[in-house]
Coordinates of C-alpha atoms in Angstrom, one line a residue:
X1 CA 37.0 64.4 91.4
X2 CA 33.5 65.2 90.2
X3 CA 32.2 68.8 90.9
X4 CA 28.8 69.2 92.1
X5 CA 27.0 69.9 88.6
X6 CA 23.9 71.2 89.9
X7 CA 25.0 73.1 92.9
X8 CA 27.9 75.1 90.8
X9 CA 24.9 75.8 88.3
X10 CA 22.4 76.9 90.7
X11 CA 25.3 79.2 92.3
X12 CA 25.7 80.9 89.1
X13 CA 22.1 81.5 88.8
X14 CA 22.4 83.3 92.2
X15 CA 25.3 85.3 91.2
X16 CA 23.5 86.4 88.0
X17 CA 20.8 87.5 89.7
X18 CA 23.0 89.4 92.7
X19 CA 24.7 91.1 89.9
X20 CA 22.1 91.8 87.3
X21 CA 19.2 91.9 89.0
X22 CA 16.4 89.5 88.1
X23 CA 13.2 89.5 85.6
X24 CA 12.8 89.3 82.3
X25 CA 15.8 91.3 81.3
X26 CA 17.9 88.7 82.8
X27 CA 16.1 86.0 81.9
X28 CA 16.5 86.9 78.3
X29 CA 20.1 87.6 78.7
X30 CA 20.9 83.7 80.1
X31 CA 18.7 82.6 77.0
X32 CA 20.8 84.4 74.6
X33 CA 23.7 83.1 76.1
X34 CA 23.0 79.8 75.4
X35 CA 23.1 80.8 71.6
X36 CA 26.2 82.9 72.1
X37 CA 28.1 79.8 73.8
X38 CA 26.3 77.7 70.7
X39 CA 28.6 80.5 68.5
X40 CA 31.6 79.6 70.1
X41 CA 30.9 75.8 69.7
X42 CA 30.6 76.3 65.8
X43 CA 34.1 78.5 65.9
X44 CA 35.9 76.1 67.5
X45 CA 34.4 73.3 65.3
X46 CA 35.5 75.3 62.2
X47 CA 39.0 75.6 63.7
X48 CA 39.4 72.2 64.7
X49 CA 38.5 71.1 60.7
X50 CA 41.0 73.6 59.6
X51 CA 37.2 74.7 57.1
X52 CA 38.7 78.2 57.3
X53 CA 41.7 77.5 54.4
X54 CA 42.9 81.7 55.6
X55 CA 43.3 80.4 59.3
X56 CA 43.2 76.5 59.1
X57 CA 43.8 74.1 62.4
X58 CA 43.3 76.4 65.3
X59 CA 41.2 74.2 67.7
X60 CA 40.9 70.3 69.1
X61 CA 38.0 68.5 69.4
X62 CA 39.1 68.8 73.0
X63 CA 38.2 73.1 72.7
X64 CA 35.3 72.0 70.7
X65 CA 33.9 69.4 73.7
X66 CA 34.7 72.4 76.4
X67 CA 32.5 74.7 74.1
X68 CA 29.8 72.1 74.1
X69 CA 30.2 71.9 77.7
X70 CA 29.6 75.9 78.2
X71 CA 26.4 75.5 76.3
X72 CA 25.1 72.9 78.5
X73 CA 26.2 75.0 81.3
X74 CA 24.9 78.2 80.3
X75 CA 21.8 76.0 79.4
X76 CA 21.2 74.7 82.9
X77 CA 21.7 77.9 84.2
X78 CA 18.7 79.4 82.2
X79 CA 16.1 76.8 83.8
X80 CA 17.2 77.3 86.9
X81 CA 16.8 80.6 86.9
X82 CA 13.7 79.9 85.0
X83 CA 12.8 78.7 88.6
X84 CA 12.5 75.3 87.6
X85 CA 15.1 72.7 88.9
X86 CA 17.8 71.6 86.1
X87 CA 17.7 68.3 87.7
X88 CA 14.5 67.3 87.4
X89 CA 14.2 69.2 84.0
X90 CA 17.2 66.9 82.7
X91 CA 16.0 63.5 84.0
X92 CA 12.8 64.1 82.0
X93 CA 14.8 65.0 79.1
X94 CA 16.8 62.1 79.4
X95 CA 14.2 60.0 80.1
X96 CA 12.3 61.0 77.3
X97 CA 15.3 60.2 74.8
X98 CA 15.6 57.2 75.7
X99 CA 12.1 56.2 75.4
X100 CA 12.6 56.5 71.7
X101 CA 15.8 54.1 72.0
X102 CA 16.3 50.6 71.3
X103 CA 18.2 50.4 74.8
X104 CA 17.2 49.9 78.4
X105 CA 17.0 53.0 80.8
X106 CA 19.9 54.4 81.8
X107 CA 20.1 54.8 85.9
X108 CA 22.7 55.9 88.2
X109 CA 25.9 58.7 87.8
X110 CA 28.7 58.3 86.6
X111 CA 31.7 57.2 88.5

């Protein structure tokens, strides 16, 4: 079952807004989260490499890949709210990538 990316995105957008109000202020605040969610990304790398010898293993690459996940979310959420439409924003991203790749296009989801 794939969940509609783009809709649960732009729904969180709305709720933000409902709840914090819009502007600047909250703008900022879904920017920053980005970098917070980027935090927890490093954490739960340093806990799946056991690089903190006090703590060691606390994390899988599975926690780390749900962290990454969050940033892209949180990430997404921030351009929409930007008022521009994550879709879009993404295919030109992606497309742009892999212009600089020795590989053919990629089209279509995934299934």
């Amino acid at each position: 079952m794939t969940a509609d990316v783009y809709a649960a995105v732009h729904a969180a957008a709305n709720w933000l807004d409902e709840h914090n109000g819009g502007g600047d202020a909250e703008l900022m605040a879904q920017i920053l989260k980005v970098t917070e969610e980027a935090g927890e990304v490093a954490a739960a790398w340093i806990g799946a490499t056991g690089r903190n010898p006090r703590k060691g293993v606390t994390h899988t690459y599975g926690d780390v890949a749900k962290e990454l996940a969050d940033v892209a979310f949180a990430a997404l959420v921030a351009i929409d709210s930007l008022g521009c439409d994550p879709a879009d924003v993404m295919a030109t991203c992606a497309a742009k990538v892999t212009s600089r790749l020795d590989v053919p296009a990629v089209t279509g989801g995934s299934t």
